[in-house]
Amino acid sequence: MKNYENYKLEDFLLDERFRIWAVQPEPASDDFWTELGKHYPDKRMAMQQARELLLTWNQTGSELTEGDLEKQVTRILHSTETSSNRAYAFKFTQTWISIAALFIILIGLGWTVSRKMQYKQPASGYSQYVPEATVPMKEVVNKSGRKRKVSLPDGSVVSLSPAGRIRYAAQFISNRKREVYLSGEAFFDVKKDASNPFFVYAHGLVTRVVGTSFLVKTTASKVEVLVHSGRVSVLAMKDMDNQRDRNTELLLTPNQQAIFSTRDNLISKSISSMPLELIKPESQSGFVFRDQPIHKVFATLEKVYGIPIVYDSLLMEKCALHVELSNEPFFTKLDIISQTIGASYRISDGQVVVSSEGCE
Amino acid sequence: MEKDLLLWQKFKNGDRAVFEWIIREHYRTLFDYGKKFLSDRDALTDCIHDLFTSLWERHSFLGSTDQIKPYLLKSLRNRIIKEKQRSNHFIFMEQEDELFLNEEDIESKIITSEYTEEKKKQIGYVLHTLTPRQQEIIYLKFYENLTNDQIATVLAISRPAVANLLHATLRLFREKWETLLHTVVLFIASC
């Protein structure tokens, strides 16, 4: 035991154990410091003062609002962005009447690429998918330099990025469908209406909202659809009318991603490069694992991120984890876990597949 | 920290998701710390912006670190000092020690917390009588909860020097606080 006899205020302040207790008292540490106060009554005053100081210093408010923070982060990301390597920061809100759906659609911009595409695949341009003007259509083009909000007749809201373009029928709900044709980039806030599903047509891919929120990102050679919540189905446009042979239709769950190749009309399933937490971990300790069997660790990750993790539970029965994780990205968590237990993983068909030779 | 080492490695490899995560994770800390040196909000956000964009530009040439937060704090600190020296060049060269400006800052922070007003004022008052360097080390240790090693990185001094400075600063703080409490007690007694 340390010698507390000569402890003064500053010594308590610099004592690691004392600091932890002052900020986060636990029964065990409570007992320890109460006992100490009984043992050295003359130290009680210094302990009390040290605790007050630490608590005061610990509750510091920041001048920066969430909105300012978001603005600054976006600004940095924007300045560091290159055309081939765009990262999107997106947030969506969910209210009880509307399910926020967000799709960001990027149509490939490279001049030569798009020229080539037009020759090769005459059916892949935006104009090709806009239906013949047999019904009155409305078109909105954002020529400004800022995002522009467009309210659709059903109450859904589209946030159209610069140079983005959408078209939809003036009689918006028809044949029990709500349909939007898109080029450029847009953010959709779709009002829930189960009897009239919402369709987005972009670059050869149809994305159908089953009651959900998701992201669509389009380049000349591919379309990416990333699900945030609920379920989304994606289907190659060419198979749209083929009711019996919908073999390209894929159902996606949160944090899963479909990559559609416009070249061969194939859709493959993957995982978002930065999966979001869908729910908070159930237990109080969150991602802090103290000697937890591996199946519990994987179960927590599966639940929070909604991504299936496949592993040999028998082989890995003895694998236990003692590691403190918090809010690092999903794949960093996986890296840390697999390094700790000497396993490896790969992504296959929207799942994480863990390989391990077992633990002793 | 192993986690930081791994994240930094991914960032160096050009991982945008990790870059964004690093910005989100540390922006507020950098802002709050920078505010102590630079009261001009716009100049400060520009500084932080430039810090991150220059990191991104040089990401593949950066060395490795397992201490992301102290590394960022140190880089911001250097940036602000350089910026200040540049803009004040014709007037006078500021002493590094005079940079930790915080007239109302620490006080207002403390007042917004839940502790009794009187106590908070006392603590703020005592803090003000310390030198900027002493205030800064208290800030890094207790507001930002950095370890002595991390403080050594930020301030570019040795670890024993940090321990020394911290202990001396806190002793001085206690002595001043005791004097103040004593005065207050005497004052009440004499009423």
Coordinates of C-alpha atoms in Angstrom, one line a residue:
Chain A
M1 CA 0.0 0.0 0.0
K2 CA 1.2 3.5 -0.8
N3 CA 2.1 5.9 1.8
Y4 CA -0.7 8.3 2.0
E5 CA 0.5 9.9 5.2
N6 CA 2.2 12.8 3.4
Y7 CA -0.4 13.2 0.7
K8 CA -1.5 16.7 0.0
L9 CA -4.1 18.0 -2.4
E10 CA -1.7 17.9 -5.4
D11 CA -0.8 14.2 -4.6
F12 CA -4.4 13.2 -4.7
L13 CA -5.0 15.1 -7.9
L14 CA -2.1 13.3 -9.5
D15 CA -3.0 9.8 -8.1
E16 CA -4.4 7.8 -11.1
R17 CA -6.6 5.6 -8.9
F18 CA -8.0 8.6 -7.0
R19 CA -8.8 10.4 -10.3
I20 CA -10.7 7.4 -11.7
W21 CA -12.6 7.1 -8.5
A22 CA -13.5 10.8 -8.3
V23 CA -15.0 10.7 -11.8
Q24 CA -16.4 7.2 -11.8
P25 CA -16.8 5.8 -8.4
E26 CA -17.4 2.1 -8.1
P27 CA -18.2 0.1 -5.0
A28 CA -14.7 -1.3 -4.7
S29 CA -12.9 2.0 -5.0
D30 CA -15.5 3.7 -2.9
D31 CA -14.7 1.3 0.0
F32 CA -11.0 1.9 -0.5
W33 CA -11.1 5.7 -0.3
T34 CA -13.7 5.8 2.5
E35 CA -11.5 3.5 4.5
L36 CA -8.5 5.8 3.8
G37 CA -10.5 8.8 5.0
K38 CA -11.2 6.9 8.3
H39 CA -7.6 6.0 8.6
Y40 CA -6.3 9.5 8.0
P41 CA -9.0 11.9 9.2
D42 CA -6.8 14.9 8.5
K43 CA -6.7 13.9 4.8
R44 CA -10.5 14.1 4.4
M45 CA -10.4 17.8 3.6
A46 CA -7.8 17.4 0.9
M47 CA -9.6 14.5 -0.6
Q48 CA -12.9 16.4 -0.7
Q49 CA -11.2 19.4 -2.4
A50 CA -9.4 17.2 -4.9
R51 CA -12.6 15.4 -5.8
E52 CA -14.5 18.7 -6.3
L53 CA -11.7 20.1 -8.4
L54 CA -11.5 16.9 -10.6
L55 CA -15.3 16.9 -11.0
T56 CA -15.4 20.6 -11.9
W57 CA -12.5 20.2 -14.4
N58 CA -14.1 17.1 -15.9
Q59 CA -17.4 18.8 -16.8
T60 CA -16.2 21.1 -19.4
G61 CA -18.6 22.4 -21.9
S62 CA -17.6 23.0 -25.4
E63 CA -18.4 26.1 -27.4
L64 CA -18.8 24.2 -30.6
T65 CA -22.3 23.2 -31.5
E66 CA -23.1 19.9 -33.2
G67 CA -24.1 21.9 -36.3
D68 CA -20.8 23.8 -36.4
L69 CA -18.9 20.6 -36.0
E70 CA -20.7 18.9 -38.9
K71 CA -20.1 22.0 -41.1
Q72 CA -16.4 21.9 -40.4
V73 CA -16.0 18.2 -40.9
T74 CA -17.9 18.5 -44.2
R75 CA -15.6 21.4 -45.2
I76 CA -12.5 19.4 -44.5
L77 CA -13.8 16.3 -46.3
H78 CA -14.8 18.5 -49.3
S79 CA -11.4 20.2 -49.6
T80 CA -9.6 16.8 -49.5
E81 CA -11.9 15.2 -51.9
T82 CA -10.7 14.0 -55.3
S83 CA -13.1 13.1 -58.0
S84 CA -12.2 9.5 -58.0
N85 CA -12.3 9.2 -54.3
R86 CA -15.4 10.8 -52.8
A87 CA -16.5 10.2 -49.3
Y88 CA -20.0 11.1 -48.3
A89 CA -21.0 12.2 -44.9
F90 CA -24.7 11.6 -44.6
K91 CA -27.1 11.8 -41.8
F92 CA -30.7 11.0 -41.9
T93 CA -33.6 11.7 -39.6
Q94 CA -36.5 9.4 -38.9
T95 CA -39.8 10.7 -37.8
W96 CA -42.9 8.7 -37.0
I97 CA -44.7 9.7 -40.1
S98 CA -41.9 9.5 -42.6
I99 CA -39.0 7.2 -43.0
A100 CA -36.0 9.0 -44.0
A101 CA -34.6 7.5 -47.1
L102 CA -31.5 8.9 -48.6
F103 CA -30.1 8.1 -51.9
I104 CA -27.2 9.9 -53.3
I105 CA -26.8 9.3 -56.9
L106 CA -23.7 10.1 -58.9
I107 CA -23.8 9.7 -62.6
G108 CA -20.5 9.1 -64.1
L109 CA -19.1 12.4 -65.3
G110 CA -16.0 11.4 -67.3
W111 CA -16.7 12.7 -70.9
T112 CA -14.9 9.9 -72.7
V113 CA -16.3 7.3 -70.4
S114 CA -19.8 8.4 -70.8
R115 CA -19.4 8.6 -74.6
K116 CA -18.1 5.1 -74.6
M117 CA -20.9 3.9 -72.5
Q118 CA -23.5 5.5 -74.8
Y119 CA -22.1 3.6 -77.8
K120 CA -21.7 0.3 -75.9
Q121 CA -24.9 0.4 -74.0
P122 CA -27.4 2.6 -75.5
A123 CA -29.9 1.8 -72.8
S124 CA -27.8 3.1 -69.9
G125 CA -28.2 6.9 -70.1
Y126 CA -30.6 8.9 -68.0
S127 CA -32.6 10.0 -70.9
Q128 CA -33.2 6.4 -72.0
Y129 CA -35.1 5.7 -68.8
V130 CA -37.3 8.7 -68.7
P131 CA -40.5 7.4 -70.0
E132 CA -42.0 8.7 -73.2
A133 CA -43.7 11.9 -72.6
T134 CA -47.1 10.3 -72.8
V135 CA -47.9 11.7 -69.3
P136 CA -47.1 15.2 -68.2
M137 CA -43.7 15.1 -66.5
K138 CA -42.1 17.5 -64.1
E139 CA -38.4 18.0 -64.2
V140 CA -36.2 19.8 -61.7
V141 CA -32.6 20.7 -62.5
N142 CA -30.4 22.2 -59.9
K143 CA -28.3 24.8 -61.6
S144 CA -27.2 26.6 -58.4
G145 CA -24.1 25.8 -56.5
R146 CA -25.9 24.6 -53.5
K147 CA -28.2 21.8 -52.5
R148 CA -31.8 22.4 -53.4
K149 CA -34.9 21.0 -51.7
V150 CA -37.7 19.7 -53.8
S151 CA -41.0 18.6 -52.3
L152 CA -42.6 15.7 -54.1
P153 CA -46.5 15.5 -54.3
D154 CA -46.6 12.6 -51.9
G155 CA -44.8 14.6 -49.2
S156 CA -41.4 13.1 -49.7
V157 CA -38.5 15.6 -49.9
V158 CA -35.6 15.5 -52.2
S159 CA -32.4 17.4 -51.5
L160 CA -30.9 17.8 -55.0
S161 CA -27.1 18.4 -55.2
P162 CA -25.7 20.9 -57.7
A163 CA -26.1 19.6 -61.3
G164 CA -28.5 17.0 -60.1
R165 CA -31.7 16.3 -62.1
I166 CA -34.9 14.5 -61.3
R167 CA -38.0 13.8 -63.3
Y168 CA -41.3 12.5 -62.1
A169 CA -44.9 12.3 -63.4
A170 CA -47.1 15.2 -62.5
Q171 CA -49.7 12.6 -61.5
F172 CA -47.1 11.3 -59.1
I173 CA -48.8 8.2 -57.8
S174 CA -49.9 6.0 -60.7
N175 CA -50.3 2.3 -61.0
R176 CA -49.7 2.1 -57.3
K177 CA -46.2 3.2 -57.8
R178 CA -44.2 6.3 -57.0
E179 CA -41.4 6.7 -59.5
V180 CA -38.4 9.0 -59.8
Y181 CA -35.8 9.2 -62.5
L182 CA -32.5 10.5 -61.4
S183 CA -29.1 11.7 -62.6
G184 CA -26.5 13.5 -60.5
E185 CA -26.7 13.3 -56.8
A186 CA -29.7 13.5 -54.5
F187 CA -30.8 12.9 -51.0
F188 CA -34.4 11.6 -50.6
D189 CA -36.6 11.8 -47.5
V190 CA -39.3 9.3 -48.5
K191 CA -42.7 9.4 -46.8
K192 CA -43.8 5.9 -45.8
D193 CA -46.6 4.6 -47.9
A194 CA -46.7 0.8 -48.1
S195 CA -49.4 0.6 -50.7
N196 CA -47.5 2.7 -53.2
P197 CA -43.8 1.7 -53.2
F198 CA -41.2 4.2 -54.1
F199 CA -38.8 3.5 -57.1
V200 CA -35.6 5.2 -58.1
Y201 CA -34.4 4.5 -61.6
A202 CA -30.7 5.2 -62.2
H203 CA -28.2 4.0 -64.7
G204 CA -29.8 0.6 -65.4
L205 CA -30.6 -0.2 -61.8
V206 CA -34.0 0.0 -60.1
T207 CA -34.0 0.5 -56.3
R208 CA -37.2 -0.2 -54.6
V209 CA -38.0 1.1 -51.1
V210 CA -39.7 -1.4 -49.0
G211 CA -39.8 1.0 -46.1
T212 CA -36.3 2.0 -45.3
S213 CA -33.4 4.4 -45.8
F214 CA -30.5 3.8 -48.1
L215 CA -27.9 5.4 -50.3
V216 CA -27.4 5.0 -54.0
K217 CA -24.1 6.0 -55.7
T218 CA -23.7 5.8 -59.4
T219 CA -20.6 6.0 -61.6
A220 CA -20.2 5.3 -65.2
S221 CA -19.4 1.6 -64.7
K222 CA -21.3 0.8 -61.5
V223 CA -24.1 1.6 -59.2
E224 CA -23.7 1.1 -55.5
V225 CA -26.7 0.8 -53.1
L226 CA -26.0 0.9 -49.4
V227 CA -28.7 0.2 -46.8
H228 CA -29.1 2.1 -43.6
S229 CA -32.2 0.7 -42.1
G230 CA -35.0 -1.6 -43.0
R231 CA -34.9 -3.5 -46.3
V232 CA -34.3 -2.5 -49.9
S233 CA -34.6 -4.6 -53.0
V234 CA -32.5 -3.9 -56.1
L235 CA -33.0 -5.2 -59.6
A236 CA -31.4 -4.7 -62.9
M237 CA -33.6 -2.6 -65.1
K238 CA -33.6 -5.1 -68.0
D239 CA -35.2 -7.7 -65.7
M240 CA -38.0 -5.4 -64.6
D241 CA -40.7 -6.7 -66.8
N242 CA -39.6 -10.3 -66.5
Q243 CA -41.7 -11.4 -63.6
R244 CA -40.6 -15.0 -63.6
D245 CA -36.9 -14.6 -64.1
R246 CA -35.9 -12.1 -61.5
N247 CA -32.7 -13.8 -60.7
T248 CA -30.8 -10.5 -60.4
E249 CA -33.1 -9.2 -57.7
L250 CA -31.3 -8.8 -54.3
L251 CA -32.7 -8.1 -51.0
L252 CA -30.4 -6.0 -48.8
T253 CA -30.4 -5.5 -45.1
P254 CA -28.8 -2.6 -43.1
N255 CA -25.1 -2.0 -43.7
Q256 CA -25.1 -4.3 -46.7
Q257 CA -24.2 -3.0 -50.1
A258 CA -25.1 -4.1 -53.6
I259 CA -22.7 -3.3 -56.4
F260 CA -24.2 -3.4 -59.8
S261 CA -22.0 -3.5 -62.8
T262 CA -23.5 -1.7 -65.7
R263 CA -21.2 -3.6 -68.1
D264 CA -22.6 -7.1 -67.5
N265 CA -25.8 -6.3 -65.5
L266 CA -24.6 -8.3 -62.5
I267 CA -25.3 -7.5 -58.9
S268 CA -23.1 -8.6 -56.1
K269 CA -23.5 -8.2 -52.4
S270 CA -20.9 -6.7 -50.1
I271 CA -20.7 -4.7 -46.9
S272 CA -20.5 -0.9 -46.5
S273 CA -16.9 0.3 -46.1
M274 CA -18.0 2.1 -42.9
P275 CA -20.9 0.3 -41.3
L276 CA -23.0 2.4 -38.9
E277 CA -24.2 1.3 -35.6
L278 CA -27.9 0.4 -36.1
I279 CA -28.6 0.1 -32.4
K280 CA -26.6 0.7 -29.2
P281 CA -25.1 -2.3 -27.6
E282 CA -27.5 -3.9 -25.2
S283 CA -25.2 -4.3 -22.2
Q284 CA -24.0 -1.4 -20.2
S285 CA -20.4 -2.2 -20.9
G286 CA -20.9 -1.7 -24.6
F287 CA -17.9 -2.9 -26.6
V288 CA -15.8 -3.5 -23.5
F289 CA -15.2 -7.2 -23.4
R290 CA -13.6 -8.6 -20.3
D291 CA -12.7 -12.2 -20.9
Q292 CA -15.8 -12.8 -23.0
P293 CA -16.2 -15.9 -25.1
I294 CA -15.9 -15.1 -28.7
H295 CA -19.5 -16.0 -29.6
K296 CA -20.7 -13.2 -27.3
V297 CA -18.4 -10.7 -28.9
F298 CA -19.6 -11.7 -32.4
A299 CA -23.2 -11.7 -31.3
T300 CA -22.8 -8.1 -30.0
L301 CA -21.2 -7.0 -33.3
E302 CA -23.9 -8.7 -35.4
K303 CA -26.7 -7.1 -33.4
V304 CA -25.2 -3.6 -33.4
Y305 CA -24.2 -3.5 -37.0
G306 CA -26.7 -6.0 -38.4
I307 CA -24.0 -7.8 -40.4
P308 CA -23.9 -11.6 -40.2
I309 CA -20.6 -13.0 -38.9
V310 CA -19.9 -16.6 -39.9
Y311 CA -17.4 -18.7 -37.9
D312 CA -16.8 -22.2 -36.7
S313 CA -18.2 -22.0 -33.2
L314 CA -16.9 -25.4 -32.2
L315 CA -13.4 -24.7 -33.3
M316 CA -13.4 -21.3 -31.7
E317 CA -15.1 -22.4 -28.6
K318 CA -12.1 -21.7 -26.4
C319 CA -11.4 -18.3 -27.9
A320 CA -11.9 -15.5 -25.4
L321 CA -11.4 -11.8 -25.7
H322 CA -10.2 -9.2 -23.3
V323 CA -10.3 -5.9 -25.1
E324 CA -11.8 -2.5 -24.7
L325 CA -13.4 -1.2 -27.9
S326 CA -15.5 1.9 -28.2
N327 CA -16.6 3.8 -31.3
E328 CA -13.9 2.9 -33.8
P329 CA -15.1 1.9 -37.2
F330 CA -16.5 -1.6 -37.7
F331 CA -13.6 -2.9 -39.6
T332 CA -11.1 -1.6 -37.1
K333 CA -13.0 -3.4 -34.4
L334 CA -12.8 -6.6 -36.5
D335 CA -9.1 -6.1 -37.1
I336 CA -8.4 -5.7 -33.4
I337 CA -10.5 -8.7 -32.5
S338 CA -8.9 -11.0 -35.1
Q339 CA -5.4 -9.8 -34.3
T340 CA -6.0 -10.5 -30.6
I341 CA -7.2 -14.0 -31.1
G342 CA -5.0 -14.8 -34.1
A343 CA -7.8 -15.2 -36.6
S344 CA -8.4 -13.7 -40.0
Y345 CA -11.6 -12.7 -41.9
R346 CA -12.8 -11.9 -45.3
I347 CA -16.0 -10.5 -46.7
S348 CA -18.2 -12.7 -48.8
D349 CA -21.7 -12.2 -50.0
G350 CA -22.6 -9.5 -47.5
Q351 CA -21.2 -11.5 -44.6
V352 CA -18.0 -11.5 -42.5
V353 CA -16.4 -15.0 -42.7
V354 CA -13.9 -15.6 -39.9
S355 CA -11.2 -18.2 -40.1
S356 CA -9.3 -19.4 -37.1
E357 CA -7.4 -22.5 -36.0
G358 CA -8.9 -22.2 -32.6
C359 CA -7.5 -21.1 -29.3
E360 CA -5.9 -22.9 -26.5
Chain B
M1 CA -2.0 2.5 -28.1
E2 CA -2.4 -0.3 -30.5
K3 CA -5.7 1.0 -31.8
D4 CA -4.3 4.3 -32.7
L5 CA -1.4 2.7 -34.4
L6 CA -3.8 0.6 -36.6
L7 CA -6.1 3.5 -37.3
W8 CA -3.1 5.7 -38.3
Q9 CA -1.8 3.1 -40.6
K10 CA -5.1 2.8 -42.3
F11 CA -5.2 6.6 -42.7
K12 CA -1.7 6.6 -44.1
N13 CA -2.9 4.1 -46.7
G14 CA -5.5 6.6 -47.8
D15 CA -8.6 5.1 -46.0
R16 CA -11.2 7.9 -46.3
A17 CA -13.5 6.4 -43.7
V18 CA -10.8 6.3 -41.1
F19 CA -9.7 9.9 -42.0
E20 CA -13.3 11.0 -41.5
W21 CA -13.4 9.1 -38.2
I22 CA -10.2 10.8 -37.0
I23 CA -11.6 14.2 -37.8
R24 CA -14.9 13.5 -36.0
E25 CA -13.2 12.0 -33.0
H26 CA -10.7 14.8 -32.4
Y27 CA -12.3 18.0 -33.9
R28 CA -13.9 19.2 -30.7
T29 CA -10.8 18.6 -28.6
L30 CA -8.7 20.5 -31.1
F31 CA -11.2 23.3 -31.2
D32 CA -11.5 23.7 -27.5
Y33 CA -7.7 23.5 -27.0
G34 CA -7.0 25.9 -29.9
K35 CA -9.6 28.4 -28.4
K36 CA -7.1 28.9 -25.6
F37 CA -4.6 30.4 -27.9
L38 CA -6.7 31.9 -30.6
S39 CA -9.9 33.6 -29.7
D40 CA -10.8 34.4 -33.3
R41 CA -13.2 31.5 -34.2
D42 CA -12.8 31.8 -38.0
A43 CA -9.0 31.9 -37.8
L44 CA -9.1 28.8 -35.6
T45 CA -11.4 26.8 -37.8
D46 CA -9.1 27.7 -40.7
C47 CA -6.1 26.5 -38.8
I48 CA -7.8 23.2 -38.0
H49 CA -9.0 22.9 -41.6
D50 CA -5.5 23.5 -42.9
L51 CA -4.1 21.0 -40.4
F52 CA -6.3 18.2 -41.6
T53 CA -6.0 19.0 -45.3
S54 CA -2.2 19.1 -45.1
L55 CA -2.3 15.8 -43.3
W56 CA -4.4 14.3 -46.0
E57 CA -2.1 15.7 -48.7
R58 CA 0.9 14.1 -47.0
H59 CA -0.9 11.0 -45.8
S60 CA 1.4 8.5 -47.5
F61 CA 4.6 10.3 -46.3
L62 CA 3.6 10.6 -42.7
G63 CA 5.5 8.7 -40.0
S64 CA 3.6 6.3 -37.8
T65 CA 2.2 7.2 -34.4
D66 CA 0.3 5.4 -31.7
Q67 CA -0.8 8.6 -30.1
I68 CA -3.1 10.4 -32.5
K69 CA -4.6 12.9 -30.1
P70 CA -1.3 14.3 -28.7
Y71 CA 0.1 14.3 -32.2
L72 CA -2.8 16.4 -33.5
L73 CA -2.8 18.7 -30.4
K74 CA 0.9 19.3 -30.9
S75 CA 0.6 20.0 -34.6
L76 CA -2.2 22.4 -34.0
R77 CA -0.2 24.2 -31.3
N78 CA 2.7 24.6 -33.6
R79 CA 0.5 25.8 -36.4
I80 CA -1.1 28.5 -34.2
I81 CA 2.2 29.7 -32.8
K82 CA 3.5 30.0 -36.4
E83 CA 0.4 31.8 -37.5
K84 CA 0.5 34.2 -34.6
Q85 CA 4.2 34.9 -35.2
R86 CA 3.5 35.6 -38.9
S87 CA 0.6 38.0 -38.2
N88 CA 2.3 39.8 -35.4
H89 CA 5.7 39.9 -37.1
F90 CA 5.9 43.6 -37.4
I91 CA 4.6 44.4 -34.0
F92 CA 6.4 42.1 -31.6
M93 CA 7.3 38.6 -31.3
E94 CA 5.1 37.0 -28.7
Q95 CA 6.6 34.9 -26.0
E96 CA 5.4 31.4 -26.3
D97 CA 4.4 31.5 -22.7
E98 CA 2.1 34.4 -23.3
L99 CA 0.0 32.5 -25.7
F100 CA -2.2 30.7 -23.4
L101 CA -4.8 33.5 -23.3
N102 CA -7.9 32.7 -21.3
E103 CA -9.3 35.8 -19.7
E104 CA -12.8 34.6 -19.2
D105 CA -12.4 31.2 -20.6
I106 CA -11.6 28.9 -17.8
E107 CA -13.9 30.9 -15.5
S108 CA -16.9 30.7 -17.8
K109 CA -16.3 27.0 -18.3
I110 CA -16.4 26.4 -14.7
I111 CA -19.4 28.5 -14.1
T112 CA -21.4 26.5 -16.6
S113 CA -20.7 23.3 -14.7
E114 CA -22.9 22.2 -11.8
Y115 CA -20.7 23.0 -8.9
T116 CA -21.6 25.7 -6.4
E117 CA -21.1 29.2 -7.9
E118 CA -18.8 30.3 -5.1
K119 CA -16.5 27.3 -5.4
K120 CA -16.3 27.7 -9.1
K121 CA -15.4 31.4 -8.9
Q122 CA -12.7 30.6 -6.4
I123 CA -11.2 27.9 -8.6
G124 CA -11.3 30.2 -11.6
Y125 CA -9.8 33.0 -9.6
V126 CA -6.9 30.9 -8.4
L127 CA -6.3 29.5 -11.9
H128 CA -6.0 33.0 -13.3
T129 CA -3.2 33.8 -11.0
L130 CA -1.1 31.0 -12.5
T131 CA 1.2 31.5 -15.5
P132 CA -0.1 30.6 -19.0
R133 CA 2.2 27.6 -19.0
Q134 CA 0.9 26.4 -15.7
Q135 CA -2.7 26.8 -16.8
E136 CA -2.0 24.9 -20.0
I137 CA -0.5 21.9 -18.2
I138 CA -3.6 21.8 -15.9
Y139 CA -5.8 22.0 -19.0
L140 CA -4.0 19.1 -20.7
K141 CA -3.9 17.0 -17.6
F142 CA -7.4 17.5 -16.2
Y143 CA -9.6 18.8 -19.0
E144 CA -8.2 16.7 -21.8
N145 CA -7.1 13.8 -19.5
L146 CA -3.8 13.3 -21.2
T147 CA -1.1 11.1 -19.7
N148 CA 2.2 12.6 -18.8
D149 CA 3.8 11.0 -21.8
Q150 CA 1.2 12.6 -24.0
I151 CA 1.7 16.0 -22.4
A152 CA 5.4 15.6 -23.0
T153 CA 4.6 15.1 -26.7
V154 CA 2.3 18.1 -27.0
L155 CA 4.6 20.5 -25.1
A156 CA 7.8 19.0 -26.6
I157 CA 9.4 18.6 -23.2
S158 CA 10.6 15.5 -21.4
R159 CA 8.4 13.3 -19.3
P160 CA 10.2 14.1 -16.0
A161 CA 9.8 17.7 -16.8
V162 CA 6.1 17.2 -17.2
A163 CA 5.8 15.5 -13.8
N164 CA 7.9 18.2 -12.2
L165 CA 5.9 21.0 -13.7
L166 CA 2.6 19.4 -12.9
H167 CA 3.5 18.8 -9.3
A168 CA 4.9 22.3 -8.8
T169 CA 1.9 23.8 -10.5
L170 CA -0.6 21.9 -8.3
R171 CA 1.3 22.7 -5.2
L172 CA 1.2 26.4 -6.0
F173 CA -2.5 26.1 -6.8
R174 CA -3.1 24.5 -3.4
E175 CA -1.2 27.2 -1.6
K176 CA -3.0 29.9 -3.4
W177 CA -6.3 28.2 -2.9
E178 CA -5.7 27.7 0.8
T179 CA -4.8 31.4 1.2
L180 CA -8.0 32.4 -0.6
L181 CA -10.2 30.0 1.5
H182 CA -8.4 31.4 4.6
T183 CA -9.2 34.9 3.6
V184 CA -12.8 34.1 2.9
V185 CA -13.1 32.5 6.3
L186 CA -11.5 35.4 8.0
F187 CA -13.8 37.7 6.1
I188 CA -16.9 35.9 7.2
A189 CA -15.6 35.7 10.8
S190 CA -15.0 39.4 10.9
C191 CA -18.5 40.3 9.7

